[in-house]
């Protein structure tokens, strides 16, 4: 079974808590999502989450919060995948450096985020779990 991670990024600014979401390039699907990526050989889930966060955004943070949320699915090649979700709570606005996988990102106040803001319902569910954790951190 393939292993993947998903990282929900919530920014704590002076005006509001905001979700940062990312749009994949058209060649990769063109939909909005949280940060995702594979767990490499020899990596554990938390290491992979931090690495993917840095590779796709340029953000280098300490330990991420494990949201105790994972799910299984079949990828576009029909392979079984297990994905574990983490929260990156960013304490102030930071510059995002997009990787070649994404062509745009947006900051949305948490109260404006809707299910159709994402390409997959699991990404919205991950956001809801991260929102609960961020509001109580």
PDB file of C-alpha atoms in Angstrom:
ATOM      1  CA  UNK A   1       0.000   0.000   0.000  1.00  0.00           C
ATOM      2  CA  UNK A   2       1.262   3.468  -0.877  1.00  0.00           C
ATOM      3  CA  UNK A   3       1.567   5.980   1.957  1.00  0.00           C
ATOM      4  CA  UNK A   4       0.760   9.680   1.586  1.00  0.00           C
ATOM      5  CA  UNK A   5       0.432  12.756   3.766  1.00  0.00           C
ATOM      6  CA  UNK A   6      -1.805  15.793   3.625  1.00  0.00           C
ATOM      7  CA  UNK A   7      -0.994  19.080   5.361  1.00  0.00           C
ATOM      8  CA  UNK A   8      -3.669  21.674   6.086  1.00  0.00           C
ATOM      9  CA  UNK A   9      -2.101  25.120   6.516  1.00  0.00           C
ATOM     10  CA  UNK A  10      -3.913  27.588   8.754  1.00  0.00           C
ATOM     11  CA  UNK A  11      -2.460  31.042   9.252  1.00  0.00           C
ATOM     12  CA  UNK A  12      -3.152  32.938  12.468  1.00  0.00           C
ATOM     13  CA  UNK A  13      -3.143  36.610  11.457  1.00  0.00           C
ATOM     14  CA  UNK A  14      -4.190  39.656  13.422  1.00  0.00           C
ATOM     15  CA  UNK A  15      -7.473  39.871  11.520  1.00  0.00           C
ATOM     16  CA  UNK A  16      -8.513  36.185  11.320  1.00  0.00           C
ATOM     17  CA  UNK A  17      -7.570  32.558  11.069  1.00  0.00           C
ATOM     18  CA  UNK A  18      -7.115  31.794   7.373  1.00  0.00           C
ATOM     19  CA  UNK A  19      -6.789  28.624   5.353  1.00  0.00           C
ATOM     20  CA  UNK A  20      -4.118  28.631   2.661  1.00  0.00           C
ATOM     21  CA  UNK A  21      -5.231  26.415  -0.210  1.00  0.00           C
ATOM     22  CA  UNK A  22      -3.385  25.492  -3.380  1.00  0.00           C
ATOM     23  CA  UNK A  23      -4.394  24.873  -7.004  1.00  0.00           C
ATOM     24  CA  UNK A  24      -2.657  22.117  -8.908  1.00  0.00           C
ATOM     25  CA  UNK A  25      -1.433  22.980 -12.380  1.00  0.00           C
ATOM     26  CA  UNK A  26      -3.813  21.978 -15.201  1.00  0.00           C
ATOM     27  CA  UNK A  27      -1.527  19.041 -16.115  1.00  0.00           C
ATOM     28  CA  UNK A  28      -1.943  17.688 -12.560  1.00  0.00           C
ATOM     29  CA  UNK A  29      -5.730  18.131 -12.398  1.00  0.00           C
ATOM     30  CA  UNK A  30      -6.295  21.874 -11.888  1.00  0.00           C
ATOM     31  CA  UNK A  31      -8.236  21.446  -8.639  1.00  0.00           C
ATOM     32  CA  UNK A  32      -7.814  23.075  -5.215  1.00  0.00           C
ATOM     33  CA  UNK A  33      -6.325  21.104  -2.361  1.00  0.00           C
ATOM     34  CA  UNK A  34      -4.251  21.115   0.785  1.00  0.00           C
ATOM     35  CA  UNK A  35      -0.595  20.140   0.483  1.00  0.00           C
ATOM     36  CA  UNK A  36      -0.202  16.432  -0.322  1.00  0.00           C
ATOM     37  CA  UNK A  37       2.630  14.089  -1.117  1.00  0.00           C
ATOM     38  CA  UNK A  38       4.114  10.634  -0.819  1.00  0.00           C
ATOM     39  CA  UNK A  39       5.969   9.187   2.125  1.00  0.00           C
ATOM     40  CA  UNK A  40       9.428   8.244   0.829  1.00  0.00           C
ATOM     41  CA  UNK A  41      11.231   5.012   1.659  1.00  0.00           C
ATOM     42  CA  UNK A  42      12.724   5.255   5.168  1.00  0.00           C
ATOM     43  CA  UNK A  43      10.520   8.223   6.172  1.00  0.00           C
ATOM     44  CA  UNK A  44       7.787   8.249   8.754  1.00  0.00           C
ATOM     45  CA  UNK A  45       4.578  10.229   8.280  1.00  0.00           C
ATOM     46  CA  UNK A  46       5.624  13.323  10.305  1.00  0.00           C
ATOM     47  CA  UNK A  47       8.947  13.592   8.430  1.00  0.00           C
ATOM     48  CA  UNK A  48       7.143  13.316   5.103  1.00  0.00           C
ATOM     49  CA  UNK A  49       4.601  15.971   6.122  1.00  0.00           C
ATOM     50  CA  UNK A  50       7.358  18.465   7.038  1.00  0.00           C
ATOM     51  CA  UNK A  51       9.308  17.696   3.849  1.00  0.00           C
ATOM     52  CA  UNK A  52       6.269  18.044   1.590  1.00  0.00           C
ATOM     53  CA  UNK A  53       5.312  21.298   3.311  1.00  0.00           C
ATOM     54  CA  UNK A  54       8.771  22.709   2.614  1.00  0.00           C
ATOM     55  CA  UNK A  55       9.015  21.376  -0.956  1.00  0.00           C
ATOM     56  CA  UNK A  56       5.615  22.711  -2.019  1.00  0.00           C
ATOM     57  CA  UNK A  57       5.504  26.022  -0.102  1.00  0.00           C
ATOM     58  CA  UNK A  58       8.997  26.893   1.162  1.00  0.00           C
ATOM     59  CA  UNK A  59       7.665  26.861   4.744  1.00  0.00           C
ATOM     60  CA  UNK A  60       9.995  25.272   7.274  1.00  0.00           C
ATOM     61  CA  UNK A  61       8.225  24.664  10.566  1.00  0.00           C
ATOM     62  CA  UNK A  62       8.861  22.624  13.674  1.00  0.00           C
ATOM     63  CA  UNK A  63       6.641  19.682  14.536  1.00  0.00           C
ATOM     64  CA  UNK A  64       3.271  19.621  12.848  1.00  0.00           C
ATOM     65  CA  UNK A  65       0.074  18.628  14.640  1.00  0.00           C
ATOM     66  CA  UNK A  66      -1.130  15.123  13.881  1.00  0.00           C
ATOM     67  CA  UNK A  67      -4.902  15.467  13.398  1.00  0.00           C
ATOM     68  CA  UNK A  68      -5.460  11.775  14.134  1.00  0.00           C
ATOM     69  CA  UNK A  69      -7.269  11.532  10.802  1.00  0.00           C
ATOM     70  CA  UNK A  70      -6.366   9.117   8.049  1.00  0.00           C
ATOM     71  CA  UNK A  71      -8.246   7.475   5.221  1.00  0.00           C
ATOM     72  CA  UNK A  72      -7.721   4.955   2.434  1.00  0.00           C
ATOM     73  CA  UNK A  73      -8.529   5.322  -1.246  1.00  0.00           C
ATOM     74  CA  UNK A  74      -7.548   4.121  -4.704  1.00  0.00           C
ATOM     75  CA  UNK A  75      -5.407   6.532  -6.710  1.00  0.00           C
ATOM     76  CA  UNK A  76      -5.791   7.232 -10.426  1.00  0.00           C
ATOM     77  CA  UNK A  77      -3.633   4.160 -11.205  1.00  0.00           C
ATOM     78  CA  UNK A  78      -5.840   1.892  -9.076  1.00  0.00           C
ATOM     79  CA  UNK A  79      -3.297   1.487  -6.263  1.00  0.00           C
ATOM     80  CA  UNK A  80      -4.392   1.374  -2.623  1.00  0.00           C
ATOM     81  CA  UNK A  81      -3.259   4.477  -0.706  1.00  0.00           C
ATOM     82  CA  UNK A  82      -3.293   5.324   2.999  1.00  0.00           C
ATOM     83  CA  UNK A  83      -3.182   9.079   3.685  1.00  0.00           C
ATOM     84  CA  UNK A  84      -2.555  10.702   7.093  1.00  0.00           C
ATOM     85  CA  UNK A  85      -3.407  14.371   7.781  1.00  0.00           C
ATOM     86  CA  UNK A  86      -1.450  17.049   9.674  1.00  0.00           C
ATOM     87  CA  UNK A  87      -1.995  20.689  10.617  1.00  0.00           C
ATOM     88  CA  UNK A  88       0.614  23.381  10.050  1.00  0.00           C
ATOM     89  CA  UNK A  89      -0.430  26.341  12.199  1.00  0.00           C
ATOM     90  CA  UNK A  90       1.491  29.369  10.947  1.00  0.00           C
ATOM     91  CA  UNK A  91       1.648  32.126  13.563  1.00  0.00           C
ATOM     92  CA  UNK A  92       1.992  35.073  11.153  1.00  0.00           C
ATOM     93  CA  UNK A  93       1.752  35.676   7.393  1.00  0.00           C
ATOM     94  CA  UNK A  94       4.674  34.205   5.493  1.00  0.00           C
ATOM     95  CA  UNK A  95       5.751  34.262   1.884  1.00  0.00           C
ATOM     96  CA  UNK A  96       4.720  31.120   0.023  1.00  0.00           C
ATOM     97  CA  UNK A  97       7.087  29.796  -2.660  1.00  0.00           C
ATOM     98  CA  UNK A  98       5.032  27.553  -4.916  1.00  0.00           C
ATOM     99  CA  UNK A  99       6.551  24.404  -6.350  1.00  0.00           C
ATOM    100  CA  UNK A 100       6.023  23.458  -9.981  1.00  0.00           C
ATOM    101  CA  UNK A 101       3.035  21.313  -8.892  1.00  0.00           C
ATOM    102  CA  UNK A 102       0.867  24.366  -8.118  1.00  0.00           C
ATOM    103  CA  UNK A 103       0.102  27.509 -10.070  1.00  0.00           C
ATOM    104  CA  UNK A 104      -1.827  29.541  -7.478  1.00  0.00           C
ATOM    105  CA  UNK A 105      -2.660  29.781  -3.803  1.00  0.00           C
ATOM    106  CA  UNK A 106      -5.319  31.683  -1.854  1.00  0.00           C
ATOM    107  CA  UNK A 107      -5.869  32.725   1.724  1.00  0.00           C
ATOM    108  CA  UNK A 108      -9.470  32.334   2.875  1.00  0.00           C
ATOM    109  CA  UNK A 109     -10.959  33.308   6.248  1.00  0.00           C
ATOM    110  CA  UNK A 110     -12.015  30.034   7.872  1.00  0.00           C
ATOM    111  CA  UNK A 111     -15.666  31.036   7.976  1.00  0.00           C
ATOM    112  CA  UNK A 112     -15.687  31.442   4.168  1.00  0.00           C
ATOM    113  CA  UNK A 113     -14.350  27.960   3.341  1.00  0.00           C
ATOM    114  CA  UNK A 114     -16.939  25.692   1.691  1.00  0.00           C
ATOM    115  CA  UNK A 115     -16.878  22.058   0.500  1.00  0.00           C
ATOM    116  CA  UNK A 116     -16.664  23.110  -3.147  1.00  0.00           C
ATOM    117  CA  UNK A 117     -13.410  24.963  -2.399  1.00  0.00           C
ATOM    118  CA  UNK A 118     -11.654  21.592  -2.798  1.00  0.00           C
ATOM    119  CA  UNK A 119     -11.319  18.923  -5.470  1.00  0.00           C
ATOM    120  CA  UNK A 120     -11.993  16.101  -2.977  1.00  0.00           C
ATOM    121  CA  UNK A 121     -14.370  15.784  -0.037  1.00  0.00           C
ATOM    122  CA  UNK A 122     -11.535  14.270   2.049  1.00  0.00           C
ATOM    123  CA  UNK A 123      -9.640  17.581   1.750  1.00  0.00           C
ATOM    124  CA  UNK A 124     -12.657  19.456   3.107  1.00  0.00           C
ATOM    125  CA  UNK A 125     -13.027  16.933   5.932  1.00  0.00           C
ATOM    126  CA  UNK A 126      -9.318  17.409   6.749  1.00  0.00           C
ATOM    127  CA  UNK A 127      -9.878  21.176   6.802  1.00  0.00           C
ATOM    128  CA  UNK A 128     -12.784  20.797   9.266  1.00  0.00           C
ATOM    129  CA  UNK A 129     -10.622  18.745  11.640  1.00  0.00           C
ATOM    130  CA  UNK A 130      -7.774  21.270  11.339  1.00  0.00           C
ATOM    131  CA  UNK A 131     -10.176  24.168  11.963  1.00  0.00           C
ATOM    132  CA  UNK A 132     -11.352  22.587  15.213  1.00  0.00           C
ATOM    133  CA  UNK A 133      -7.772  22.001  16.349  1.00  0.00           C
ATOM    134  CA  UNK A 134      -6.628  25.533  15.353  1.00  0.00           C
ATOM    135  CA  UNK A 135      -9.486  27.210  17.211  1.00  0.00           C
ATOM    136  CA  UNK A 136      -8.580  25.372  20.422  1.00  0.00           C
ATOM    137  CA  UNK A 137      -4.780  25.608  20.181  1.00  0.00           C
TER     138      UNK A 137
END
